[in-house]
Coordinates of C-alpha atoms in Angstrom, one line a residue:
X24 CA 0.0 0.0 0.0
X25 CA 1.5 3.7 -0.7
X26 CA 0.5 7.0 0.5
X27 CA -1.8 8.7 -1.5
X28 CA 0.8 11.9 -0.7
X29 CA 3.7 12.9 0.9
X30 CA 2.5 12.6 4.4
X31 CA 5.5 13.9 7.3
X32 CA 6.0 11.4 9.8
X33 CA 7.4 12.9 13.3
X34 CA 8.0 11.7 16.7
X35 CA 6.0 12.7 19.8
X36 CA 8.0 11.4 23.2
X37 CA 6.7 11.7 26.6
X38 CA 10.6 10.7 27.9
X39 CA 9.2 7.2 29.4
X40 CA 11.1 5.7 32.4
X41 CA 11.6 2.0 32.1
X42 CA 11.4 -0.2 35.4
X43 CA 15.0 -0.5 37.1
X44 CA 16.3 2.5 35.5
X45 CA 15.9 6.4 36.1
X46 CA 14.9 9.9 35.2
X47 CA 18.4 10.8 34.7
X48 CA 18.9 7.7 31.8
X49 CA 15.4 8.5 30.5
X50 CA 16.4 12.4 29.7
X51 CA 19.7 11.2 28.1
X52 CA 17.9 8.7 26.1
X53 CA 15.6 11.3 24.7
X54 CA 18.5 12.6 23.4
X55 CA 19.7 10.0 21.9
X56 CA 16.3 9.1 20.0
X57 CA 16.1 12.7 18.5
X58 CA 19.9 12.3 16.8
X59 CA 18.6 8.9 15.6
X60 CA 14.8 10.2 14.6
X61 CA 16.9 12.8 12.6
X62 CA 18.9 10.5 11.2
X63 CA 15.9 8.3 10.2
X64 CA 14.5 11.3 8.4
X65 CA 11.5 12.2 10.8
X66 CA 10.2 16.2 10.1
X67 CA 9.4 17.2 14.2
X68 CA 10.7 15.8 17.6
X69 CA 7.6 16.9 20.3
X70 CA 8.1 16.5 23.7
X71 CA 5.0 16.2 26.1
X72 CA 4.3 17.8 29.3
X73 CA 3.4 15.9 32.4
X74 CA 3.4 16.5 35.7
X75 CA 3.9 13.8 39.1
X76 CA 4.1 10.9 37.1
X77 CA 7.0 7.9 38.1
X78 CA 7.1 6.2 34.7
X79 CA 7.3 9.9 33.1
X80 CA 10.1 12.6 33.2
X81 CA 9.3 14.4 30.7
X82 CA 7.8 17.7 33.7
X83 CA 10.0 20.5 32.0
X84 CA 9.4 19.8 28.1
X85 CA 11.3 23.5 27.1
X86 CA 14.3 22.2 28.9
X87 CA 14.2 18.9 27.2
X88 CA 13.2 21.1 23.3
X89 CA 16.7 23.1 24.1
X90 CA 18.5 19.8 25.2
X91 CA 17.1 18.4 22.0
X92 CA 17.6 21.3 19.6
X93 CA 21.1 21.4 20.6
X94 CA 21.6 17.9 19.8
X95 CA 20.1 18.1 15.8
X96 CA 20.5 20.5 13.4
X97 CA 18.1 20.9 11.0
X98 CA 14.8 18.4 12.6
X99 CA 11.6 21.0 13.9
X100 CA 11.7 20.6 17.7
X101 CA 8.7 21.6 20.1
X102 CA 5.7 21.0 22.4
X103 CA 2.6 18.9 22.1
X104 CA 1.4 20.5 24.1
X105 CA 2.6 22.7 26.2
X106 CA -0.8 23.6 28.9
X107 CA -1.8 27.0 28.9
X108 CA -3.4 26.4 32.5
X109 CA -0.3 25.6 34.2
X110 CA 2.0 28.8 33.0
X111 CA 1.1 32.1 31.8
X112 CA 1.3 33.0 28.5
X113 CA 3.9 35.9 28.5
X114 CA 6.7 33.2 30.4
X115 CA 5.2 30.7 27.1
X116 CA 5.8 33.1 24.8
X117 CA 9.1 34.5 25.9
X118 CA 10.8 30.8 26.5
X119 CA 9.8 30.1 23.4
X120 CA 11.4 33.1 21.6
X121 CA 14.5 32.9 23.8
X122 CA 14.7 28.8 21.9
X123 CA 14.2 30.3 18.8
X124 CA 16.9 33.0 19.3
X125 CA 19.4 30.0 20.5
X126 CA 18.1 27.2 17.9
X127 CA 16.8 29.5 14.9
X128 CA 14.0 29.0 12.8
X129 CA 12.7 25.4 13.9
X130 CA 11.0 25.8 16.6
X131 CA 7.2 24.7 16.9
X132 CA 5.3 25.8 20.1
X133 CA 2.1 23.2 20.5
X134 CA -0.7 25.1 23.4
X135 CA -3.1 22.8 24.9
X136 CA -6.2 24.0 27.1
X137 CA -6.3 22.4 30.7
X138 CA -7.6 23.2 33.6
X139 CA -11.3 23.8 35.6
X140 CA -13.9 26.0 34.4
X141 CA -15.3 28.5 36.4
X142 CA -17.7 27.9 38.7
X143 CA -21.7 27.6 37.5
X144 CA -20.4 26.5 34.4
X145 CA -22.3 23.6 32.9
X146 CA -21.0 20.4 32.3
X147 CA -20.4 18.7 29.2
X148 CA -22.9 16.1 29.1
X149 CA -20.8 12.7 29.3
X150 CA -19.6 10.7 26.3
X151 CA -22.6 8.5 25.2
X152 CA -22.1 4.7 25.4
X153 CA -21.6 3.5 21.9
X154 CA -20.3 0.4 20.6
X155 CA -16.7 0.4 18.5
X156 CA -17.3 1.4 15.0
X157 CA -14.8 0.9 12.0
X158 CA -14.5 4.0 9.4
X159 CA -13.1 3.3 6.1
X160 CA -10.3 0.3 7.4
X161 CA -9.8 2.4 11.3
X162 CA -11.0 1.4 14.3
X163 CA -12.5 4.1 16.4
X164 CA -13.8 3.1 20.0
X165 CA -16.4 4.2 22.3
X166 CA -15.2 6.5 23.7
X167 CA -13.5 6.6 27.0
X168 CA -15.4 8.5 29.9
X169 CA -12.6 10.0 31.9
X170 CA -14.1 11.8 35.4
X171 CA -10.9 13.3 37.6
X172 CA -11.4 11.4 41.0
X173 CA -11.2 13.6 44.0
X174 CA -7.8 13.1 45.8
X175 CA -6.2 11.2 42.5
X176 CA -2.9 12.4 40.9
X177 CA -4.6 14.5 38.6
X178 CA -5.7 16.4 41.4
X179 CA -3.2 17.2 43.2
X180 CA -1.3 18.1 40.0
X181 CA -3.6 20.8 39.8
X182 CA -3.4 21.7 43.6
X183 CA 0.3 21.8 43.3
X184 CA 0.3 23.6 40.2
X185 CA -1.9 26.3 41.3
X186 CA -4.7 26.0 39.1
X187 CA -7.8 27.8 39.8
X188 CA -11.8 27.6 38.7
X189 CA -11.4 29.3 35.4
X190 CA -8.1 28.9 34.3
X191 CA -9.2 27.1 31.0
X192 CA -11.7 30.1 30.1
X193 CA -8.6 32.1 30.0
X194 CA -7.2 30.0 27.1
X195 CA -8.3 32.4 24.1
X196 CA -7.1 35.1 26.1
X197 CA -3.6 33.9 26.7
X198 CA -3.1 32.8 23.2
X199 CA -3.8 36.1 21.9
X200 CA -0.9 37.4 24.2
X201 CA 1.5 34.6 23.0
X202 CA 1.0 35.4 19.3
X203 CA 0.5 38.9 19.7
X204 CA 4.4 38.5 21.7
X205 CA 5.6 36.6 19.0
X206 CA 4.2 38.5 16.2
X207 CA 6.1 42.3 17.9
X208 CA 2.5 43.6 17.7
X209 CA 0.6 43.0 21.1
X210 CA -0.2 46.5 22.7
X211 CA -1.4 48.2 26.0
X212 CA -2.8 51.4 25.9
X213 CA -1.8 52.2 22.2
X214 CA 1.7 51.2 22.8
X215 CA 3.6 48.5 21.4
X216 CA 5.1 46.2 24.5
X217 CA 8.0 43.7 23.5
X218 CA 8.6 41.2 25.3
X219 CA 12.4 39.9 23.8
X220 CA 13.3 37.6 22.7
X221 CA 9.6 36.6 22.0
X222 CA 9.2 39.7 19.7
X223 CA 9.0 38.6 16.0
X224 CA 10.9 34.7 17.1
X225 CA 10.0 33.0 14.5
X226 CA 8.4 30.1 16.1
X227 CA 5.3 28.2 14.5
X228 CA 1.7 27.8 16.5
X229 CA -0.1 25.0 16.7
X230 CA -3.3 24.1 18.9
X231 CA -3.7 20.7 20.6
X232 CA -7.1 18.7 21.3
X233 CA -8.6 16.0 21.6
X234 CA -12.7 16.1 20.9
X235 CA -14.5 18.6 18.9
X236 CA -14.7 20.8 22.0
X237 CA -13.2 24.3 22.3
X238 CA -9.8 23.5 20.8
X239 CA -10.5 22.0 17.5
X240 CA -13.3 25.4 17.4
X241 CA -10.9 28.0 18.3
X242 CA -7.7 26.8 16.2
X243 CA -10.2 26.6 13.4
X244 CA -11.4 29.9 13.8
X245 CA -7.9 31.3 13.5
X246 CA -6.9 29.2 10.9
X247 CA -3.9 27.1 12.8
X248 CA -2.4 24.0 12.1
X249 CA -3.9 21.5 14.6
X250 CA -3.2 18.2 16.2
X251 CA -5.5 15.6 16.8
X252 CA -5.1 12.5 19.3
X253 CA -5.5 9.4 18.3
X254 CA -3.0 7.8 20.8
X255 CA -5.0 8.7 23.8
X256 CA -8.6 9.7 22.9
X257 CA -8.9 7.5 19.9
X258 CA -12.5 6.9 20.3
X259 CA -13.0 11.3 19.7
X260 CA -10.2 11.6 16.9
X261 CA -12.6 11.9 14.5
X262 CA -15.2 14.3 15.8
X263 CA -12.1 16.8 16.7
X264 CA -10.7 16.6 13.2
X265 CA -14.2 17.1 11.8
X266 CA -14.6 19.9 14.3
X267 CA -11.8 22.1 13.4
X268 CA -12.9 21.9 9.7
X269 CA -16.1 22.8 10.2
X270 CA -14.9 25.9 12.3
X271 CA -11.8 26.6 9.9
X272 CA -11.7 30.0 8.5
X273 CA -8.2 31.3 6.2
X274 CA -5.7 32.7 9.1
X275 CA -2.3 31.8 9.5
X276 CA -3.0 29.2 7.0
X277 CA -5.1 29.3 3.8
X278 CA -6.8 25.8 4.0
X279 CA -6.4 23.3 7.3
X280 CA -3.5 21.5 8.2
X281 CA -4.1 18.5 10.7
X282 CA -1.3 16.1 12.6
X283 CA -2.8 13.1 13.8
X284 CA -1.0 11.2 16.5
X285 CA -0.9 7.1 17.3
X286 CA 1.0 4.7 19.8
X287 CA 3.4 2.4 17.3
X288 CA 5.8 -0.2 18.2
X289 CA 8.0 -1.6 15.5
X290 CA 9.8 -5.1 15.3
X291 CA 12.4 -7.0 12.9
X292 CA 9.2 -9.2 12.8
X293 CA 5.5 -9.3 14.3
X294 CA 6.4 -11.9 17.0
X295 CA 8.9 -9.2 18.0
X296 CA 6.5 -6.5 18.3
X297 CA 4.0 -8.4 20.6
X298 CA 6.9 -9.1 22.8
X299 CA 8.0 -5.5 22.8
X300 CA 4.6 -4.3 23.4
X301 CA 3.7 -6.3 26.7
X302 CA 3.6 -4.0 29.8
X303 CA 1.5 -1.3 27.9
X304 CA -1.8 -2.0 29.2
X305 CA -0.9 -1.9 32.9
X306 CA 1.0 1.4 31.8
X307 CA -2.0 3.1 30.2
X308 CA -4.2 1.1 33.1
X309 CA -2.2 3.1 35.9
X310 CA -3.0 6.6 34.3
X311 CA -6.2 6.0 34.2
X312 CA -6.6 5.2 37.4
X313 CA -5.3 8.0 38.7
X314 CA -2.4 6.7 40.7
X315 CA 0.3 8.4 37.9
X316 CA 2.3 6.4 35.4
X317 CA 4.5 3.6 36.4
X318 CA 7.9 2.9 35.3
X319 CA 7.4 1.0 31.7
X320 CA 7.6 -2.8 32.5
X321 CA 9.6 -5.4 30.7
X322 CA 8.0 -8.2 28.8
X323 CA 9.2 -10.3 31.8
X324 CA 6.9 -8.5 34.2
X325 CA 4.2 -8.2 32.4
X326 CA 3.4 -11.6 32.0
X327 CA 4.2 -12.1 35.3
X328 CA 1.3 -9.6 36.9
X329 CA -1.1 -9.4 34.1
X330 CA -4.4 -6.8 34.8
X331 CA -7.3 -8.4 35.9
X332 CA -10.3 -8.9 33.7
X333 CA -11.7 -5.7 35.1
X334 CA -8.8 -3.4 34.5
X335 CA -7.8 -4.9 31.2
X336 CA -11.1 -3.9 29.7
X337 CA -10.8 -0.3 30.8
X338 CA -7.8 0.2 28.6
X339 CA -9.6 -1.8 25.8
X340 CA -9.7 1.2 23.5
X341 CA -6.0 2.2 24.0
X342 CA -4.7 -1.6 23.4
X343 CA -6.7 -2.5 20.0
X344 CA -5.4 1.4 18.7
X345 CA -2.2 0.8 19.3
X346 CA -0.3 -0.3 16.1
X347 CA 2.0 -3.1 17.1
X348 CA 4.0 -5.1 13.8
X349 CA 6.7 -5.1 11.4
X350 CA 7.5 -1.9 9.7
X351 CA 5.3 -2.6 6.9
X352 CA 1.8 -4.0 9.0
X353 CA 2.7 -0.7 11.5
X354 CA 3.3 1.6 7.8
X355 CA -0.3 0.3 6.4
X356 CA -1.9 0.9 10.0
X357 CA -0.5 3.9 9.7
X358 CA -1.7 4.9 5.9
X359 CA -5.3 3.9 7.3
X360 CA -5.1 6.1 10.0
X361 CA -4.0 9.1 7.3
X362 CA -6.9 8.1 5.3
X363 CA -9.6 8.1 7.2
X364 CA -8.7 11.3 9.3
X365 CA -7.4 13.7 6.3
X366 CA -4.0 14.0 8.3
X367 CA -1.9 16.2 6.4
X368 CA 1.1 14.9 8.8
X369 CA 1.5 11.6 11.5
X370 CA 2.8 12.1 14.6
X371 CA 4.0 8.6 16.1
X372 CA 4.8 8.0 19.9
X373 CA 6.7 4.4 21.0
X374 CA 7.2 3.1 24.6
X375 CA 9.3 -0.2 25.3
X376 CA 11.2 -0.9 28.5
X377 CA 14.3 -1.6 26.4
X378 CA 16.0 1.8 24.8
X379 CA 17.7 0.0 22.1
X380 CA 14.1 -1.6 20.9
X381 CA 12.5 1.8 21.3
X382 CA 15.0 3.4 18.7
X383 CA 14.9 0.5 16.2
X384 CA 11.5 0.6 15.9
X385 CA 11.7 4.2 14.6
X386 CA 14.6 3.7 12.7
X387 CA 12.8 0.4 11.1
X388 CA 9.6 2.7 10.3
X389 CA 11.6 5.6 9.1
X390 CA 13.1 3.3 6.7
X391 CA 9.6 1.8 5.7
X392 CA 8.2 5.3 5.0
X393 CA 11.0 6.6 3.2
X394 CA 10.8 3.5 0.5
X395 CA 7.2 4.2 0.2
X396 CA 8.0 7.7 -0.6
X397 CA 6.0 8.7 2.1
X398 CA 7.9 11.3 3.7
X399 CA 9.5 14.8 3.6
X400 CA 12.8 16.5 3.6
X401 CA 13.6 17.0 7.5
X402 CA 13.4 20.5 8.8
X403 CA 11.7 21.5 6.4
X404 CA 8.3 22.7 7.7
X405 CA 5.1 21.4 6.2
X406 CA 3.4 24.6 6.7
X407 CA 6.3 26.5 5.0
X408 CA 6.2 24.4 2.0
X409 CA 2.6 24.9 1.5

């Protein structure tokens, strides 16, 4: 099967810790993967942000984009996403300039709403039960009803992080200050204020979501790129593309420009794969749950302390999206996915206990979707090129 188009491929990597080794190794393997994604020929290294989680270090993303910037030269390095409700957008918009200034041009600078509304504000009525559904070759699950539990991790995350009732109403507002910052023209009683080195850095916006809620609304109404999640909302990846084209009006870009993400693990041979893949649903199970990630199991311990029935089928949705083969099962899965969302670009996240196996499996679908043809010239922005 061959892309109907060019079609970027990029890495999104939330700096996974594997059981029995450490934040410290984790960081320096991040590293490591973005001078091999560039050398595989992947367009964008995107480092998450997450807060309080064991089996996580990737807490400071900007630190990690200069760590990684200064490890490539040419591959687009940024957020996805960085949360608007945990930082203001002035310190966003002047970190981001001051990479720019250090790294040049190839910067990308992904904003994600998050946080609670304000108070009397009515709820979104909860995801209606559905079966799984299948459009045009991709499987798209019920979706997942996620509640935030009182006293869970993702509360105290915002206790410690000092969010407030209403920080994500201030979302539009704050990303009119960060692209007013960046473009030198944001103003306060008639008069320019610069905020350097945000000033004219030339840094490229995206938007983050993943329903057809208020993100996938407001980065269509400005005409931004934006990225959809499959990976961990696949059972909404659909409505939120559809979303943003409905809202899209000519902005920044003349016509829409979607990245769709998915959760890929590559082996020398399917048999390979499976056994690199073991340990995921007990990952995805503990986030869930609300307890934070654990350290990324090995094969070995997975099989040893499988979920129970009831857990397992709470992280149904995340196991049967997760595309798990050799390159060229995990490159069709992949064309399917690019199909039946209209993603102008893929973004692919991988998580293995073993480092080595986490980099070959890029490196083996780099290679997969450069022989197809399906690829572009690294560093060079699609958005640009259009």
């Amino acid at each position: 099967m061959t892309a109907a188009r060019p079609v970027p491929l990029s890495v999104l990597d939330l700096v996974p810790v594997s059981a029995g080794s450490s934040a410290a190794t984790a960081l320096a393997n991040t590293v490591d993967l973005a001078v091999a994604a560039e050398r595989a020929g992947y367009a964008r290294y995107w480092l998450a942000e997450h807060h309080l989680n064991p089996g996580v270090a990737g807490s400071a993303p900007t630190v990690v984009i200069g760590a990684v910037a200064a490890a490539t030269r040419e591959l687009r390095v940024g957020s996805a996403a960085t949360l608007v409700g945990n930082t203001r957008g002035l310190q966003i918009a002047e970190t981001f300039g001051t990479l720019a200034a250090l790294y040049g041009p190839r910067i990308d600078l992904g904003l994600g709403r998050s946080g609670a509304p304000a108070p009397g504000t009515p709820k979104p009525p909860s995801l209606a039960p559905r079966s799984d559904q299948v459009v045009d070759g991709l499987l798209v699950p019920a979706p997942f009803d996620f509640h935030v539990a009182p006293g869970s991790r993702f509360a105290l995350q915002g206790e410690l992080l000092g969010r407030v009732p209403g920080d994500v109403d201030r979302f539009e507002g704050e990303l009119e200050l960060i692209r007013g910052l960046l473009a030198g023209t944001w103003s306060r009683d008639g008069a320019v204020v610069e905020a350097p080195p945000a000033s004219g850095a030339p840094v490229e916006l995206w938007i983050h979501g993943s329903t057809g809620g208020e993100s996938a609304r407001i980065a269509g109404a400005l005409g931004l790129p934006y990225g959809a999640n499959y990976h961990t909302s696949p059972g909404t990846v659909l409505a939120s593309v559809e979303a943003y084209r409905d809202a899209f009006r000519p902005g920044v870009l003349d016509a829409p420009h979607v990245i769709v993400s998915a959760d890929v693990v590559v082996g020398r041979s399917s048999s390979e794969a499976e056994e690199l893949a073991l340990g995921y649903d007990s990952w995805v199970y503990s986030i869930r749950a609300g307890v934070g990630a654990i350290a990324y199991p090995s094969p070995a311990a997975a099989r040893r302390d499988p979920l129970d029935p009831a857990a397992a089928e709470s992280v149904a949705d995340r196991v049967a999206t997760r595309f798990v083969g050799d390159a060229a099962e995990v490159a069709d899965r992949l064309e399917t996915l690019r199909r039946a969302a209209g993603a102008d670009e893929l973004l692919v996240t991988t998580i293995t206990h073993d480092h080595a196996a986490r980099v070959r499996s890029y490196e083996l679908l780099g290679a997969e979707w450069a022989a197809r043809g399906a690829g572009a010239v690294v560093g060079e922005s699609a958005l640009a090129a259009r």
